[in-house]
Amino acid sequence: MNATAHPVSKLPDVGTTIFTVMSALAAEHKALNLSQGFPDFDGPDALLESVNAHMRNGSNQYPPMAGVATLRQAIATKVADLYGLDCDSETEITVTAGATEALFCAIAAVVHAGDEVIVLDPAYDSYDPVIRLQGAVPVHVPLTAPTYGIDWARIEAAISPRTRLLILNSPHNPTGMVMNESDIQALQALCRKYDLYLIGDEVYEHMVFDQAKHLSLCAYEELYARSFVISSFGKTYHVTGWKVGYCVAPPSLTTEFRRVHQYVTFTVNTPVQLGIADFLQQQPEHHRQLPAFYQAKRDLFCQLLAGSRFAIAPSQGTYFQLLGYADITSEVDSALATRWTREHGIASIPISVFYKNAADCEHRALRFCFAKDDATLRQAAEILCRL
Ligand code: PMP
Ligand code: GLN
């Protein structure tokens, strides 16, 4: 037999992502798709026009490896404005092909073979495989259901001499949990005791509700000194398909980050970077209005479901809402998400897939994306209220 035809897989247990699986199932059954996280409305007109104009005006060749200078400067202005971080766009900001690429580069930059990396379950699905691709070991620590608070004592108990990195995601996908001041204090205490790098996966930074504030790792000097802070314009501007994100990190970490980035994608498409730079400079109120915009959607969705049999704790952040279904059925979440897509025409995401051991997922809940037009949310709620 030809050995090259059957490679020894580096990720033998990895299948197709749940997002691809559920969106395909939704399309097959013409179901309302509240599974994969993307808006069913478009990005702002001025942004689309600006990208178009740059493309028409011939800005179609390679931009600088780290990203277009005007975009990096606009990002620096934004993080100074929101989080009080005074950073140098030349040495601390890199534009990436979505947050996904930034996560890969940050992990690959600092994690060596044999290192351990702590991730909190339910964990966004890209972390674990990327850690393993470095020959490193993901150490999974569960959040505490059903509120999904961070158990800092459990994190500390999981730290070993090999622990190199802790990945934090706030606002948290899929639970909507948002880190608070006491989490930050616990994290600061931990970082004084142990020499860890941090990744702040902050792609939902502008979706935090009920007057709470997003507490970015950028905002705390001693945390930022060891952090890669990652965000995504796909979420902020309703253009998930554009795949443009960025990483803010101190110069020494950015140097290592770019050593990887330049050989993963080298750079990110020019007209979109230029268009986002214009839009950030001209309409900074867009991201300031985003929490209210998404809170109204969350509130509408939850109100519409008030008479349903679901258990609902309104999401603190992100554009996802967990709905507890224990009063409706005892089925496991992945089978249920599939069945409801087929039989009732509504697609969602099971949360057990974000655990290393699905059995650790005690909360019977499905994740629904409310980044949808109000009409879509009404249609979805009508179906869900019948279940
Ligand atoms: N991290 C989290 C927590 C996410 O939910 C997502 C995407 N949806 C990403 C990273 C990846 O973002 P992007 O689409 O910009 O690659
Ligand atoms: N992050 C999005 C979600 O959680 C999907 C991203 C993807 O499809 N890879 O639904």
XYZ file of C-alpha atoms and ligand atoms in Angstrom:
413
model
C 0.000 0.000 0.000
C 1.125 3.507 -0.773
C 2.005 5.176 2.542
C 1.543 8.714 1.192
C -2.087 7.968 0.314
C -2.867 7.370 3.997
C -1.145 10.044 6.061
C -0.803 9.490 9.764
C -3.231 12.151 10.924
C -2.059 14.800 13.382
C -5.685 15.300 14.404
C -7.255 11.851 14.007
C -10.223 12.635 16.254
C -11.177 15.872 14.509
C -14.216 15.902 12.226
C -15.910 18.753 10.364
C -16.714 21.698 12.670
C -20.158 21.829 14.241
C -20.719 25.215 12.557
C -20.270 23.744 9.086
C -22.314 20.666 9.963
C -25.284 22.594 11.384
C -25.332 25.279 8.674
C -25.302 22.544 6.001
C -28.125 20.694 7.771
C -30.107 23.933 8.046
C -29.669 24.549 4.309
C -30.649 20.963 3.458
C -33.867 21.215 5.473
C -34.543 24.888 4.680
C -34.530 25.507 8.421
C -34.128 28.889 10.105
C -30.421 29.000 10.800
C -29.681 30.291 14.296
C -26.745 27.900 14.601
C -23.441 29.227 13.167
C -22.770 32.750 14.444
C -23.336 35.243 11.641
C -25.789 38.092 11.060
C -28.553 37.801 8.464
C -28.150 41.538 7.757
C -25.354 43.321 5.954
C -22.481 45.515 7.111
C -22.834 49.337 7.067
C -23.276 50.869 3.579
C -20.420 53.341 4.034
C -18.047 50.470 4.783
C -19.143 48.462 1.735
C -18.771 51.541 -0.462
C -15.355 52.378 0.874
C -14.034 48.850 0.257
C -15.502 48.976 -3.238
C -13.885 52.340 -3.974
C -10.460 51.112 -2.840
C -10.796 48.053 -5.056
C -11.819 50.215 -8.042
C -8.998 52.667 -7.357
C -6.344 50.041 -7.814
C -5.481 49.158 -4.200
C -5.217 45.514 -5.092
C -1.600 44.507 -4.524
C 0.116 43.200 -1.392
C -0.173 45.462 1.625
C 2.567 45.477 4.299
C 3.008 42.176 6.140
C 1.773 43.530 9.482
C -1.238 45.258 7.931
C -2.039 48.600 6.286
C -0.522 51.419 8.388
C -3.713 53.518 8.507
C -5.691 50.536 9.800
C -3.129 49.752 12.491
C -3.169 53.408 13.551
C -6.980 53.401 13.677
C -6.888 50.246 15.848
C -4.347 51.919 18.160
C -6.672 54.920 18.507
C -9.575 52.597 19.296
C -7.758 50.639 22.014
C -6.491 53.903 23.536
C -10.015 55.326 23.522
C -11.739 52.220 24.926
C -9.111 50.658 27.168
C -6.561 53.405 27.853
C -3.728 51.434 26.259
C -1.025 53.581 24.744
C 0.478 51.260 22.143
C 2.693 51.656 19.101
C 0.923 50.520 15.950
C 4.286 49.763 14.324
C 5.386 47.244 16.928
C 2.242 46.101 18.753
C -0.589 45.654 16.231
C -0.868 43.015 13.509
C -3.824 42.599 11.141
C -4.794 38.963 10.558
C -7.085 36.800 8.446
C -9.803 36.788 11.083
C -9.398 36.078 14.766
C -8.887 32.437 13.773
C -5.524 33.203 12.210
C -4.548 35.401 15.152
C -5.330 32.557 17.565
C -3.197 30.178 15.535
C -0.257 32.585 15.338
C -0.380 33.522 19.038
C -0.462 29.892 20.140
C 2.262 28.842 17.688
C 4.405 31.847 18.701
C 4.831 30.897 22.358
C 3.835 27.265 22.818
C 6.587 24.672 22.468
C 6.298 20.888 22.151
C 5.533 19.380 25.559
C 4.089 22.617 27.000
C 0.649 22.694 28.582
C -2.055 25.221 27.738
C -5.122 25.791 29.902
C -8.445 26.248 28.119
C -11.822 26.703 29.768
C -14.651 24.381 28.683
C -16.951 24.925 26.900
C -14.081 26.195 24.722
C -14.192 27.681 21.225
C -13.407 24.807 18.928
C -10.159 25.998 17.353
C -8.078 26.203 20.535
C -7.542 22.522 21.299
C -6.459 21.332 17.817
C -4.099 24.285 17.326
C -2.444 23.553 20.680
C -2.017 19.903 19.722
C -0.535 20.843 16.343
C 2.347 22.419 18.312
C 2.977 19.072 20.037
C 1.614 20.643 23.217
C -1.054 19.457 25.626
C -4.406 21.213 26.137
C -5.531 21.081 29.766
C -9.302 21.543 29.952
C -10.819 23.203 33.012
C -14.625 23.496 33.047
C -16.515 26.710 33.750
C -19.168 26.279 36.426
C -22.600 25.667 34.838
C -25.249 27.026 34.651
C -23.790 30.539 35.168
C -20.443 29.522 33.652
C -18.382 31.531 36.125
C -14.608 30.988 36.110
C -13.363 28.756 38.932
C -9.951 30.312 39.601
C -9.048 27.720 42.236
C -9.557 24.987 39.633
C -7.392 26.871 37.176
C -4.634 27.224 39.762
C -4.887 23.519 40.579
C -4.392 22.747 36.871
C -1.144 24.746 36.635
C 2.049 22.695 36.416
C 5.699 23.609 35.752
C 4.903 22.989 32.067
C 1.987 25.420 31.845
C 2.884 28.085 29.283
C -0.386 29.769 28.318
C -3.927 30.410 29.550
C -6.609 31.167 26.964
C -9.473 33.384 28.118
C -12.545 34.249 26.077
C -14.753 37.087 27.282
C -17.512 37.703 26.299
C -17.677 33.953 26.099
C -18.832 31.821 23.200
C -21.049 29.763 23.593
C -22.322 30.742 27.076
C -22.464 34.568 26.970
C -20.515 34.796 30.259
C -18.619 38.081 30.742
C -15.568 38.391 32.998
C -16.017 40.813 35.913
C -13.662 42.817 38.163
C -13.178 39.947 40.579
C -12.120 37.695 37.678
C -9.538 40.296 36.705
C -8.250 40.472 40.275
C -7.989 36.686 40.453
C -6.169 36.659 37.121
C -3.727 39.339 38.309
C -3.027 37.347 41.471
C -2.433 34.207 39.405
C -0.048 36.014 37.057
C 1.986 37.303 40.003
C 2.488 33.723 41.167
C 3.024 31.927 37.858
C 4.863 32.899 34.712
C 2.109 32.493 32.102
C 1.290 33.990 28.745
C -2.322 34.974 28.152
C -4.556 35.053 25.115
C -7.581 37.319 25.421
C -10.045 36.148 22.771
C -12.148 39.298 22.774
C -13.958 39.020 19.442
C -17.276 39.948 21.113
C -15.780 42.987 22.906
C -18.581 45.256 21.643
C -21.416 42.975 22.702
C -21.682 43.371 26.477
C -25.082 44.095 27.998
C -26.929 45.610 30.969
C -24.427 48.452 31.488
C -21.596 46.003 32.181
C -18.212 46.936 30.744
C -15.957 44.764 28.645
C -12.801 44.281 30.704
C -10.072 43.917 28.110
C -6.688 42.444 29.008
C -5.402 45.585 27.210
C -6.652 47.728 30.069
C -4.370 46.301 32.788
C -0.684 47.024 32.445
C 0.612 43.924 34.191
C -1.782 41.655 32.256
C -1.110 43.296 28.896
C 2.633 42.750 29.382
C 2.056 38.994 28.864
C -0.989 39.050 26.560
C -2.082 38.597 22.993
C -5.399 40.454 22.728
C -7.414 39.327 19.729
C -10.481 40.798 18.047
C -12.424 40.446 14.805
C -13.932 43.011 12.445
C -16.224 40.262 11.168
C -18.248 40.468 14.385
C -18.065 44.226 14.871
C -19.106 45.200 11.332
C -21.491 42.317 10.540
C -19.131 40.964 7.857
C -18.017 37.573 9.153
C -17.168 36.432 5.618
C -14.458 39.053 5.213
C -12.239 37.334 7.768
C -10.265 40.313 9.039
C -9.131 40.496 12.655
C -6.149 41.711 14.621
C -3.840 41.012 17.507
C -2.561 43.609 19.960
C 0.484 42.463 21.951
C 3.607 44.027 23.472
C 6.578 44.385 21.072
C 8.459 41.242 22.143
C 5.323 39.104 21.738
C 4.374 40.822 18.477
C 7.824 40.027 17.054
C 7.254 36.314 17.667
C 3.642 36.575 16.475
C 4.747 38.091 13.156
C 7.402 35.418 12.668
C 4.497 32.992 12.368
C 1.955 35.283 10.673
C 4.288 36.086 7.773
C 4.361 32.403 6.831
C 0.728 31.558 7.517
C -0.950 34.205 5.351
C 1.829 36.841 5.060
C -0.861 39.554 4.998
C -4.569 40.280 4.565
C -6.388 41.621 1.496
C -5.745 45.309 0.818
C -9.093 46.931 -0.114
C -10.887 45.544 2.933
C -8.138 46.784 5.250
C -8.263 50.263 3.687
C -12.066 50.356 3.846
C -12.127 49.342 7.512
C -9.481 51.979 8.285
C -11.681 54.694 6.707
C -14.750 53.470 8.544
C -13.032 53.271 11.940
C -11.801 56.845 11.546
C -15.063 58.247 10.182
C -17.653 56.366 12.247
C -16.272 55.342 15.646
C -19.821 55.636 16.989
C -20.656 52.402 15.142
C -18.890 50.199 17.694
C -20.044 52.409 20.579
C -23.660 51.760 19.590
C -23.225 48.031 19.165
C -23.997 46.956 22.764
C -27.409 48.695 22.624
C -28.084 47.317 19.141
C -27.473 43.720 20.214
C -29.043 44.113 23.641
C -32.310 45.105 21.916
C -32.103 41.886 19.883
C -31.351 39.785 22.942
C -34.257 41.371 24.815
C -36.668 40.865 21.934
C -35.668 37.206 21.575
C -35.985 36.537 25.317
C -39.326 38.388 25.569
C -40.744 36.442 22.641
C -39.759 33.225 24.417
C -41.222 34.231 27.781
C -44.186 31.885 27.337
C -42.073 28.945 26.140
C -40.909 25.937 28.132
C -37.232 26.957 27.888
C -35.184 28.052 30.897
C -33.655 31.418 29.985
C -30.911 33.374 31.750
C -30.377 36.400 29.480
C -26.945 36.373 27.878
C -24.458 38.857 29.416
C -22.551 39.270 26.163
C -21.894 37.904 22.609
C -24.729 37.431 20.128
C -25.625 34.027 21.494
C -28.382 32.969 23.868
C -28.423 29.617 25.655
C -31.843 28.051 26.056
C -32.183 25.339 28.704
C -34.459 22.556 27.466
C -34.572 20.179 30.479
C -38.350 20.748 30.874
C -38.994 19.696 27.280
C -36.901 16.567 26.738
C -34.060 14.519 28.201
C -32.369 13.970 24.817
C -28.678 14.798 24.471
C -28.095 18.191 22.906
C -26.394 17.099 19.674
C -29.183 14.676 18.771
C -31.770 17.288 19.692
C -30.200 20.069 17.611
C -30.238 17.729 14.611
C -33.796 16.533 15.211
C -35.233 20.025 15.649
C -33.510 21.177 12.458
C -35.078 18.278 10.536
C -38.479 18.168 12.185
C -39.187 21.754 13.239
C -37.052 23.769 10.827
C -34.911 25.518 13.456
C -31.145 25.044 13.687
C -29.030 25.673 16.805
C -25.652 24.613 18.204
C -25.268 21.927 20.884
C -22.861 23.067 23.588
C -21.503 19.669 24.599
C -19.267 19.709 21.499
C -17.236 22.488 23.148
C -16.175 20.146 25.961
C -13.259 17.748 25.865
C -15.574 15.221 27.481
C -19.161 15.779 26.353
C -20.212 14.023 29.578
C -18.861 17.012 31.589
C -21.630 19.109 30.057
C -24.373 18.814 32.651
C -26.474 21.728 31.474
C -29.126 20.670 28.946
C -28.966 23.717 26.686
C -28.687 24.738 23.044
C -27.057 27.905 21.676
C -29.083 30.242 19.439
C -27.565 33.183 17.514
C -29.696 36.321 17.812
C -27.708 38.396 15.273
C -30.779 38.264 13.066
C -33.422 40.631 11.701
C -36.334 41.051 14.081
C -38.591 39.230 11.600
C -36.277 36.189 11.728
C -36.265 36.284 15.531
C -40.090 36.381 15.568
C -40.293 33.412 13.205
C -37.780 31.501 15.336
C -39.639 32.278 18.543
C -42.916 31.087 17.050
C -41.346 27.697 16.372
C -39.611 27.521 19.752
C -42.787 28.411 21.675
C -44.500 25.379 20.160
C -41.844 22.963 21.448
N -13.091 33.235 18.732
C -14.378 33.102 19.042
C -14.778 32.946 20.477
C -15.346 33.103 18.040
O -16.623 32.946 18.344
C -14.929 33.237 16.698
C -15.878 33.209 15.595
N -16.831 33.192 15.361
C -13.582 33.389 16.424
C -12.680 33.371 17.466
C -13.071 33.511 15.015
O -13.309 34.766 14.456
P -13.028 35.069 12.911
O -14.269 34.719 12.175
O -12.711 36.524 12.859
O -11.881 34.223 12.495
N -17.589 31.606 15.704
C -18.777 31.304 14.972
C -19.738 30.587 15.911
O -19.413 30.377 17.036
C -18.533 30.432 13.772
C -17.171 30.404 13.222
C -17.014 29.277 12.236
O -17.939 28.924 11.540
N -15.858 28.703 12.233
O -20.796 30.219 15.504
